[in-house]
PDB file of C-alpha atoms in Angstrom:
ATOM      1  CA  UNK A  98     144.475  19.077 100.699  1.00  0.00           C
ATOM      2  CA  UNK A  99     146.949  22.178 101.348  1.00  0.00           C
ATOM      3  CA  UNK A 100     148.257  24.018  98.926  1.00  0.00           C
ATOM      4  CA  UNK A 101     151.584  23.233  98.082  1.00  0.00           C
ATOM      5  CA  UNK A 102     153.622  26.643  99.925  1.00  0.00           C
ATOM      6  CA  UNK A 103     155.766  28.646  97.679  1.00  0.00           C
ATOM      7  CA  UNK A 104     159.756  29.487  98.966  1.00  0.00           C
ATOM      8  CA  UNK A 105     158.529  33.422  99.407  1.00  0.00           C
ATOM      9  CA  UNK A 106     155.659  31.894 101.823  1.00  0.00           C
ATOM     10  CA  UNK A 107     158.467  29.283 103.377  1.00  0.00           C
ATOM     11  CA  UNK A 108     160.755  32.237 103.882  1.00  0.00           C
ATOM     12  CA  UNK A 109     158.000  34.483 105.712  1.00  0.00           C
ATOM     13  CA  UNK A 110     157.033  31.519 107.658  1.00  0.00           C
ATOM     14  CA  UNK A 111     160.390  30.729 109.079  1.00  0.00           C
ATOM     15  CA  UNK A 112     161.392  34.369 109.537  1.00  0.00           C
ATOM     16  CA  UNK A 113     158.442  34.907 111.622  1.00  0.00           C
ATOM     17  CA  UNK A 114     158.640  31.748 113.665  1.00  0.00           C
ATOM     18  CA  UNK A 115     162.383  32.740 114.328  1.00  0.00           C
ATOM     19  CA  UNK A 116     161.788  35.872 115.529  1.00  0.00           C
ATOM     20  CA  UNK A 117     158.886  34.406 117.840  1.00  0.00           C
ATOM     21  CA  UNK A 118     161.100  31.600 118.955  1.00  0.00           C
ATOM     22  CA  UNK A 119     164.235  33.484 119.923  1.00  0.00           C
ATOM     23  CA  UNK A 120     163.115  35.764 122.374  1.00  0.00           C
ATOM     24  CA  UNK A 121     161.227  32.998 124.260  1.00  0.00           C
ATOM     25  CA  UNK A 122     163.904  30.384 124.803  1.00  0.00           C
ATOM     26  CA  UNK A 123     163.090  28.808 128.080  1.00  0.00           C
ATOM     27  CA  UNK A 124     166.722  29.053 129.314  1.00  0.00           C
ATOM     28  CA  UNK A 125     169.368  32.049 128.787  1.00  0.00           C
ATOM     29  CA  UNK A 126     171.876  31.179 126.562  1.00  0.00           C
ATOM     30  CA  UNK A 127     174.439  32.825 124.178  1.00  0.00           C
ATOM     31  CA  UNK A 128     174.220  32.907 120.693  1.00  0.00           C
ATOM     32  CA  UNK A 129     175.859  34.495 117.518  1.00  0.00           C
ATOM     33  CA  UNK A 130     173.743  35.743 114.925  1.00  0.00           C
ATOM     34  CA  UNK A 131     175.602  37.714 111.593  1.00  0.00           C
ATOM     35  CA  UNK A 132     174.077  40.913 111.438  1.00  0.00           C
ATOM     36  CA  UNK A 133     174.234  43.499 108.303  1.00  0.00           C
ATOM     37  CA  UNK A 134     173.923  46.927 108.796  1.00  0.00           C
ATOM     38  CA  UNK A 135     173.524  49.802 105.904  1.00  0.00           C
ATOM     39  CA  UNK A 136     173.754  52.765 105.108  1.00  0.00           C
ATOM     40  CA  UNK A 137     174.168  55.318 102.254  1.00  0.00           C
ATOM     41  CA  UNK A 138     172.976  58.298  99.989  1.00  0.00           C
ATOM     42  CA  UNK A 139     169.365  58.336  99.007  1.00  0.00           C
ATOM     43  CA  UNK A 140     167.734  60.657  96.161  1.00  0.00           C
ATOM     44  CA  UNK A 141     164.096  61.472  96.231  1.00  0.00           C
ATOM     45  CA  UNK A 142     162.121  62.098  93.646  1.00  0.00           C
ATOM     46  CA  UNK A 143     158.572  63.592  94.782  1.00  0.00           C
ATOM     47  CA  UNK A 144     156.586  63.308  91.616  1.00  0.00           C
ATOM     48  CA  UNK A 145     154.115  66.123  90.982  1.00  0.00           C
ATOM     49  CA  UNK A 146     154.180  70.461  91.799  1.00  0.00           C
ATOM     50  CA  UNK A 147     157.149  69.475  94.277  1.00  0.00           C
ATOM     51  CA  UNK A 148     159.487  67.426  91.648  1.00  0.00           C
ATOM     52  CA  UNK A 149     158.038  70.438  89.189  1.00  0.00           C
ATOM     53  CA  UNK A 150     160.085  72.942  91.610  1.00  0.00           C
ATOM     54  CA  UNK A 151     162.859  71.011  92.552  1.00  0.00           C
ATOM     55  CA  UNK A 152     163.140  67.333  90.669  1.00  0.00           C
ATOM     56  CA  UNK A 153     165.454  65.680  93.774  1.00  0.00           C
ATOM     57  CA  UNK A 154     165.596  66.170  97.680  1.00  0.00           C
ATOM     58  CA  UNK A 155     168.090  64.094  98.965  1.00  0.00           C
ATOM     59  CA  UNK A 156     168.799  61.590 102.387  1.00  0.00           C
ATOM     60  CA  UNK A 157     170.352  58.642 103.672  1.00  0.00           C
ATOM     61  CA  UNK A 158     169.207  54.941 103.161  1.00  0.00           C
ATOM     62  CA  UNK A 159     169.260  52.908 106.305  1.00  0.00           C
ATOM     63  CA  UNK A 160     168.827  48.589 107.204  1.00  0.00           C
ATOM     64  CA  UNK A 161     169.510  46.551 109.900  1.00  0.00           C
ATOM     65  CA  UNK A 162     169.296  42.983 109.441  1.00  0.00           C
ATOM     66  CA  UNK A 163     169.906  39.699 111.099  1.00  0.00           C
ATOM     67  CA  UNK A 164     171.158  37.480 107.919  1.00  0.00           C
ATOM     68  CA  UNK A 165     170.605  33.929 108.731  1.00  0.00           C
ATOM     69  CA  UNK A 166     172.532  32.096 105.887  1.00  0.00           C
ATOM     70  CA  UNK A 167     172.268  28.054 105.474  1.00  0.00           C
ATOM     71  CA  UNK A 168     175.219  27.617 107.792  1.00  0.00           C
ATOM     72  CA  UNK A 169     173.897  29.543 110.372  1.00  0.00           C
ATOM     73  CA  UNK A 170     170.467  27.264 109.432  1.00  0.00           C
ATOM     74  CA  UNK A 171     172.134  24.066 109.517  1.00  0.00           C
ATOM     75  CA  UNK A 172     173.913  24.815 113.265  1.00  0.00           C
ATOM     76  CA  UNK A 173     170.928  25.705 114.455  1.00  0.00           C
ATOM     77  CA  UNK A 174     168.226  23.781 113.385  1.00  0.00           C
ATOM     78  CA  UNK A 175     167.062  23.504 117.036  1.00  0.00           C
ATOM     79  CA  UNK A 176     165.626  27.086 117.255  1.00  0.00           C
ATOM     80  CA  UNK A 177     163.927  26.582 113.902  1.00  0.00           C
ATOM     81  CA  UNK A 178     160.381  24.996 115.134  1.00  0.00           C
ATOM     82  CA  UNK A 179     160.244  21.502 113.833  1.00  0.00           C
ATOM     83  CA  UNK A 180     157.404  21.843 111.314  1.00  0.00           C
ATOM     84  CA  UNK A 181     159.794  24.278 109.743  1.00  0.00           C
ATOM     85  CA  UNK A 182     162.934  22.148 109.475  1.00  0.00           C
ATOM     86  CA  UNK A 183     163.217  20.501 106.109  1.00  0.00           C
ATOM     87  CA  UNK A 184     161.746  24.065 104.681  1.00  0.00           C
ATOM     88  CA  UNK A 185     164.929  25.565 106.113  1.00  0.00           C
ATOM     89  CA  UNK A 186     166.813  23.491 104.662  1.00  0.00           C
ATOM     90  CA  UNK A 187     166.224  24.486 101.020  1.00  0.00           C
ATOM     91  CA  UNK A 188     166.597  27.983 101.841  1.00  0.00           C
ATOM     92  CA  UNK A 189     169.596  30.046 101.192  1.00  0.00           C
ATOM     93  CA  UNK A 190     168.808  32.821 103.240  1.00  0.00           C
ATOM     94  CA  UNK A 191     166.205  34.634 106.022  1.00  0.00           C
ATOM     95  CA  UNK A 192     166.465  38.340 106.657  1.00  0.00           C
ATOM     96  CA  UNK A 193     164.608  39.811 110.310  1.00  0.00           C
ATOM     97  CA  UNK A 194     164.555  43.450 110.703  1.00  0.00           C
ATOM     98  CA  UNK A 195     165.601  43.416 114.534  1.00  0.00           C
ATOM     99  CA  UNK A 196     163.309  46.560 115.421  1.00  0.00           C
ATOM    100  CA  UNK A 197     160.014  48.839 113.970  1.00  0.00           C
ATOM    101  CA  UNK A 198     161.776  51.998 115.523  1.00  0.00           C
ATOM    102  CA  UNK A 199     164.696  51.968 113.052  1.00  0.00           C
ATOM    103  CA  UNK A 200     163.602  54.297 109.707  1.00  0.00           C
ATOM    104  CA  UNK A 201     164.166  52.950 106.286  1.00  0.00           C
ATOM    105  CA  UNK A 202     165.224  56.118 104.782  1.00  0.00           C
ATOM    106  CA  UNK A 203     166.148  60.050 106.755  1.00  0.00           C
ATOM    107  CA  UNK A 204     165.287  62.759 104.382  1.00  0.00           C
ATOM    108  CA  UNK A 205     167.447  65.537 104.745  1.00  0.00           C
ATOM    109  CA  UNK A 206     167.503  68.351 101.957  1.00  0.00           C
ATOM    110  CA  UNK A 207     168.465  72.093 102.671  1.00  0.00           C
ATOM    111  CA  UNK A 208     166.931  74.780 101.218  1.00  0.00           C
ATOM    112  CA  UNK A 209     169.604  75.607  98.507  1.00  0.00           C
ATOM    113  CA  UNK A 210     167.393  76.837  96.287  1.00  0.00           C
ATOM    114  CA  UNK A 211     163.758  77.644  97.300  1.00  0.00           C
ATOM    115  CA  UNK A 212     162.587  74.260  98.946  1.00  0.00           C
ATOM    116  CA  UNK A 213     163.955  72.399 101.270  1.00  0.00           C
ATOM    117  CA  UNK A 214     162.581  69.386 103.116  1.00  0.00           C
ATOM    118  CA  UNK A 215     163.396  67.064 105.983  1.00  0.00           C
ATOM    119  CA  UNK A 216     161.744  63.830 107.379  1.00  0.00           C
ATOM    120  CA  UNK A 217     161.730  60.035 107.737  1.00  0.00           C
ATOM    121  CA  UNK A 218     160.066  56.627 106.342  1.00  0.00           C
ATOM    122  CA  UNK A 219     159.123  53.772 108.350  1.00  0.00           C
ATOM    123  CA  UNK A 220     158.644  50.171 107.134  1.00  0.00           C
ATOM    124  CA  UNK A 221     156.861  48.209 109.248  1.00  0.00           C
ATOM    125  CA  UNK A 222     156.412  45.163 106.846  1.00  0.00           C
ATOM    126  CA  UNK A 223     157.801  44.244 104.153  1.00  0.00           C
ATOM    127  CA  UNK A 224     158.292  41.089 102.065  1.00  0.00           C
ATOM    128  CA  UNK A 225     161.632  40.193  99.471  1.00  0.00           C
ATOM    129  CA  UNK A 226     161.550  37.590  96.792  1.00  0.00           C
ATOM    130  CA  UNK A 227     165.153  36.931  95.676  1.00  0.00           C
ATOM    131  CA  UNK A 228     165.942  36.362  92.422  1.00  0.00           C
ATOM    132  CA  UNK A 229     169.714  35.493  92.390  1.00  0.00           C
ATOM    133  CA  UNK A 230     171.917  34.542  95.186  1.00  0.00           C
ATOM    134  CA  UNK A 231     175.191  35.762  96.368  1.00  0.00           C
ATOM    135  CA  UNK A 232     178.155  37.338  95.243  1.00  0.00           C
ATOM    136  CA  UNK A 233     175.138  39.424  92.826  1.00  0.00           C
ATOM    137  CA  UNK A 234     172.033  39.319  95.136  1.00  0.00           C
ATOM    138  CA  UNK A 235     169.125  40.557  92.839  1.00  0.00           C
ATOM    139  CA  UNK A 236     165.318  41.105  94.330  1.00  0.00           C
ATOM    140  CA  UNK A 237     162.290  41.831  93.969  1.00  0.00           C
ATOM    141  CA  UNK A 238     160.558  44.060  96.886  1.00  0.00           C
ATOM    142  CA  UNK A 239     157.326  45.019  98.200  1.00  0.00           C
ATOM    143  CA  UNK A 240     156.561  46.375 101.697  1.00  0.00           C
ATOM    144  CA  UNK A 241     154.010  49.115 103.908  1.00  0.00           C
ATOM    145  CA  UNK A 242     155.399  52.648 104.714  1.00  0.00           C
ATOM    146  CA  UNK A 243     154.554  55.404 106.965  1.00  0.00           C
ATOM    147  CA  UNK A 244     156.344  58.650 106.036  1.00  0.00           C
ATOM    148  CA  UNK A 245     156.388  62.030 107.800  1.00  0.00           C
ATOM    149  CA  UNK A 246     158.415  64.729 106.086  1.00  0.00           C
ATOM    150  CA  UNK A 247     157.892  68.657 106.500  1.00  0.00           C
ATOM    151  CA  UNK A 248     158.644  70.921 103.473  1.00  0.00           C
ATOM    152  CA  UNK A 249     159.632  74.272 103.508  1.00  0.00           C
ATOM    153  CA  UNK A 250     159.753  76.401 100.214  1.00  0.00           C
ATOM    154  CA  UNK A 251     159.693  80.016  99.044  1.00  0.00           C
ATOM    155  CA  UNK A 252     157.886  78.751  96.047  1.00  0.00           C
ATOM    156  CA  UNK A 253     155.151  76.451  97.569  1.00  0.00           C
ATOM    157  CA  UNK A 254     152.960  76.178 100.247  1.00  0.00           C
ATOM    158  CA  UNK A 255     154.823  74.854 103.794  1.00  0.00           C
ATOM    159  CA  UNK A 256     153.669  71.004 104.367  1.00  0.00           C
ATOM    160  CA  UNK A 257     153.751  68.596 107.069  1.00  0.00           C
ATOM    161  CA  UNK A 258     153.279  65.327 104.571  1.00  0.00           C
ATOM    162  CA  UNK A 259     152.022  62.520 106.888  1.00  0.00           C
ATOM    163  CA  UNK A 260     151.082  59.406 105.036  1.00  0.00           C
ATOM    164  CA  UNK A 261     151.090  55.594 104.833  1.00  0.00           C
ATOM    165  CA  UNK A 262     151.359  53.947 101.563  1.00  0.00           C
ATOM    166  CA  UNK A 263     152.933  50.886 100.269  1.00  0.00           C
ATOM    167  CA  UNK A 264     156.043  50.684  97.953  1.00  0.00           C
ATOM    168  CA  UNK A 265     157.656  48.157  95.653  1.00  0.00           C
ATOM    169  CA  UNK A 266     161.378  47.862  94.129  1.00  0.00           C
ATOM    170  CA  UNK A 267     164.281  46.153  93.314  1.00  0.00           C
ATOM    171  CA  UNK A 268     167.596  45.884  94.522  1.00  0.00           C
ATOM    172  CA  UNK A 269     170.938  44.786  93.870  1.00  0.00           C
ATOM    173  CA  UNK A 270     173.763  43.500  96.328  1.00  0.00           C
ATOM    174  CA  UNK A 271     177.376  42.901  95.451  1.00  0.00           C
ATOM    175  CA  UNK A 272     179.511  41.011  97.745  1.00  0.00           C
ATOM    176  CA  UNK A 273     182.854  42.068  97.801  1.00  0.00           C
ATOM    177  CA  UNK A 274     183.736  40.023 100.792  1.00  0.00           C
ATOM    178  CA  UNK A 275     182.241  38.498 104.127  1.00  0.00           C
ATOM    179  CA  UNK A 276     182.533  41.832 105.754  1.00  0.00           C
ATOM    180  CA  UNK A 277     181.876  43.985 103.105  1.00  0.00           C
ATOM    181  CA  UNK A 278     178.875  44.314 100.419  1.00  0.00           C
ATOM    182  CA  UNK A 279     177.515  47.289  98.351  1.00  0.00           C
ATOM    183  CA  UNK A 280     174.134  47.582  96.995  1.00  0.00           C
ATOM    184  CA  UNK A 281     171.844  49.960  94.924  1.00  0.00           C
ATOM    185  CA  UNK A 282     168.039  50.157  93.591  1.00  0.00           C
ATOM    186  CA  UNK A 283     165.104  51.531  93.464  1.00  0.00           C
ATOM    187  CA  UNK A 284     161.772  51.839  95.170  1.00  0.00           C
ATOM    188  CA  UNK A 285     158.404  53.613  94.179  1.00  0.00           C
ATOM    189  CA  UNK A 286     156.280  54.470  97.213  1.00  0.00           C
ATOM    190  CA  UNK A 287     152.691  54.876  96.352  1.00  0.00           C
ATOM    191  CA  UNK A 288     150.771  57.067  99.269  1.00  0.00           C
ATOM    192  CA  UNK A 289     147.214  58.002 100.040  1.00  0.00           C
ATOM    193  CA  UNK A 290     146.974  61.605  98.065  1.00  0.00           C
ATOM    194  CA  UNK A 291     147.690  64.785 100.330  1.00  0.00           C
ATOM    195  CA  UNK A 292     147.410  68.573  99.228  1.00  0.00           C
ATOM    196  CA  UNK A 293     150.206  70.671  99.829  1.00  0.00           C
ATOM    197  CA  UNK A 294     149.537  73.364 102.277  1.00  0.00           C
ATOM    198  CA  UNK A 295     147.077  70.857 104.460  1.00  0.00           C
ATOM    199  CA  UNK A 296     146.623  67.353 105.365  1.00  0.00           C
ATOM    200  CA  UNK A 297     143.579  66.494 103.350  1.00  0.00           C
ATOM    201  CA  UNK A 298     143.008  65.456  99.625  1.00  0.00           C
ATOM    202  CA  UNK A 299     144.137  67.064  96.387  1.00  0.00           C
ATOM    203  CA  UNK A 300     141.207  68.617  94.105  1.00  0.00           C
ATOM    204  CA  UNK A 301     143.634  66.591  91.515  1.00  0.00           C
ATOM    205  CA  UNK A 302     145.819  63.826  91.986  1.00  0.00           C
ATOM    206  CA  UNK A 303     148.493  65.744  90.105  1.00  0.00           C
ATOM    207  CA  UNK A 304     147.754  69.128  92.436  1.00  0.00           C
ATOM    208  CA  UNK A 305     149.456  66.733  95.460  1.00  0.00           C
ATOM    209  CA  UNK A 306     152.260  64.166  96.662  1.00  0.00           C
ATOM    210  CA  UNK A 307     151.032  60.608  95.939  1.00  0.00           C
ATOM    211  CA  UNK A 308     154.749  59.190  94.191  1.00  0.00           C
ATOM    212  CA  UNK A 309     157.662  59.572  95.516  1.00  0.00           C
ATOM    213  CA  UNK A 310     160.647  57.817  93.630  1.00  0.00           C
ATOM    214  CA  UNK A 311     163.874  56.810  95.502  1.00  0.00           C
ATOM    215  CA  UNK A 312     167.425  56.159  94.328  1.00  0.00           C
ATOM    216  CA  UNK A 313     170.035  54.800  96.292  1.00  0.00           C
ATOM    217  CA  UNK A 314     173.598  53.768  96.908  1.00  0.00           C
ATOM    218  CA  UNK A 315     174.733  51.646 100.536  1.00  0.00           C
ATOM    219  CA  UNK A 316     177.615  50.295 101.958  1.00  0.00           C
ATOM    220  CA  UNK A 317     177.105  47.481 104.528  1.00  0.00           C
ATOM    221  CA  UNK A 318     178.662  45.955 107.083  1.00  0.00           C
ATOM    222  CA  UNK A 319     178.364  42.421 108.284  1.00  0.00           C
ATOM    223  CA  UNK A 320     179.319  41.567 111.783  1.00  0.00           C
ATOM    224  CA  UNK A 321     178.426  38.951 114.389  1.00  0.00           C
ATOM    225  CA  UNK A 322     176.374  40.063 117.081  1.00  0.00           C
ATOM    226  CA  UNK A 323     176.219  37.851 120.313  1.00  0.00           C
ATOM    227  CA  UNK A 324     173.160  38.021 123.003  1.00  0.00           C
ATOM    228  CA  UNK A 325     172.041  36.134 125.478  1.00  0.00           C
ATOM    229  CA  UNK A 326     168.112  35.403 125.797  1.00  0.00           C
TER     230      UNK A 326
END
């Protein structure tokens, strides 16, 4: 006998058949999708001798989503594949990241004092377990990162940080409107260790960047996007 699948694994299942069965409709046609794009200040926290000469570096949070609410669900229940149908219908809500090439998060910090740093996370997969539903959205997080940043400092040796890692966090969205949302949260990325100055491994964990902490604040915009496939 199967085990009974949790909503998370439901959610992941559909999301994933979706974004198989879209792109592979037999005939061209037109359809609407809403889609929900972010964006807004980020503060990083890069725990260790970098957060001990400069506690935050700031950027810019990013997200592009297709939001596939129950209504959009329940008018198209013929691109869901039908093993999946009465799953969809207890779900309030599947999220697909349209493209790998879009970056989570930009770093972008001058040098105003004596480090300054710039670079960019990708999140290739990642996995959200909601806890409330709309207008006050609250989840639960977890995902794989790969992060390339290059730091510059009069006080510490120059680094090109290149590591993947895997983060966790929560988040909360407000709905203001249809159109219009806010949300903030946090996420702690845990990487493989890397000395500063090289690309290898600290002597000590602490002598490196393995944490880096992020705060953030987006606006987002919800749209519908038509395309034909």
């Amino acid at each position: 006998m199967s085990p009974r699948p949790t909503p998370l694994l439901l959610a992941l299942a559909l999301a994933l058949a979706l974004a198989l069965l879209l792109p592979t409709a037999a005939s061209a046609q037109r359809f609407t999708v809403p889609v929900d794009v972010g964006v807004g200040p980020a503060a990083f926290a890069f725990f260790g001798p970098v957060f001990e000469d400069q506690p935050l570096h700031t950027g810019l949070k990013l997200s592009v989503e297709a939001v596939l609410d129950k209504d959009w669900l329940k008018k198209n229940q013929r691109r869901v594949p039908a093993k999946y149908r009465k799953y969809a219908q207890r779900l309030d809500e599947v999220r697909i990241s349209p493209s790998l090439l879009i970056p989570d998060a930009l770093i972008l910090s001058p040098k105003l004092r004596d480090t300054g740093m710039y670079g960019a996370t990708w999140k290739p997969l990642s996995l959200g377990l909601p806890l409330t539903s709309s207008p006050a959205r609250l989840s639960l997080g977890a995902g794989l990162l790969l992060t390339y940043a290059y730091l510059h400092s009069d006080t510490l040796p120059d680094t090109h940080f290149v590591r993947p890692g895997a983060e966790v966090g929560v988040d909360l969205e407000l709905q203001l409107s249809k159109r219009f949302l806010v949300s903030l949260g946090w996420e702690s990325a845990f990487y493989v260790p890397q000395e500063l100055g090289g690309l290898g491994l600290p002597g000590r964990l602490r002598d490196g960047i393995f944490h880096v902490g992020q705060a953030y604040l987006q606006l987002h915009l919800r749209f519908p996007y038509t395309a034909r496939l």
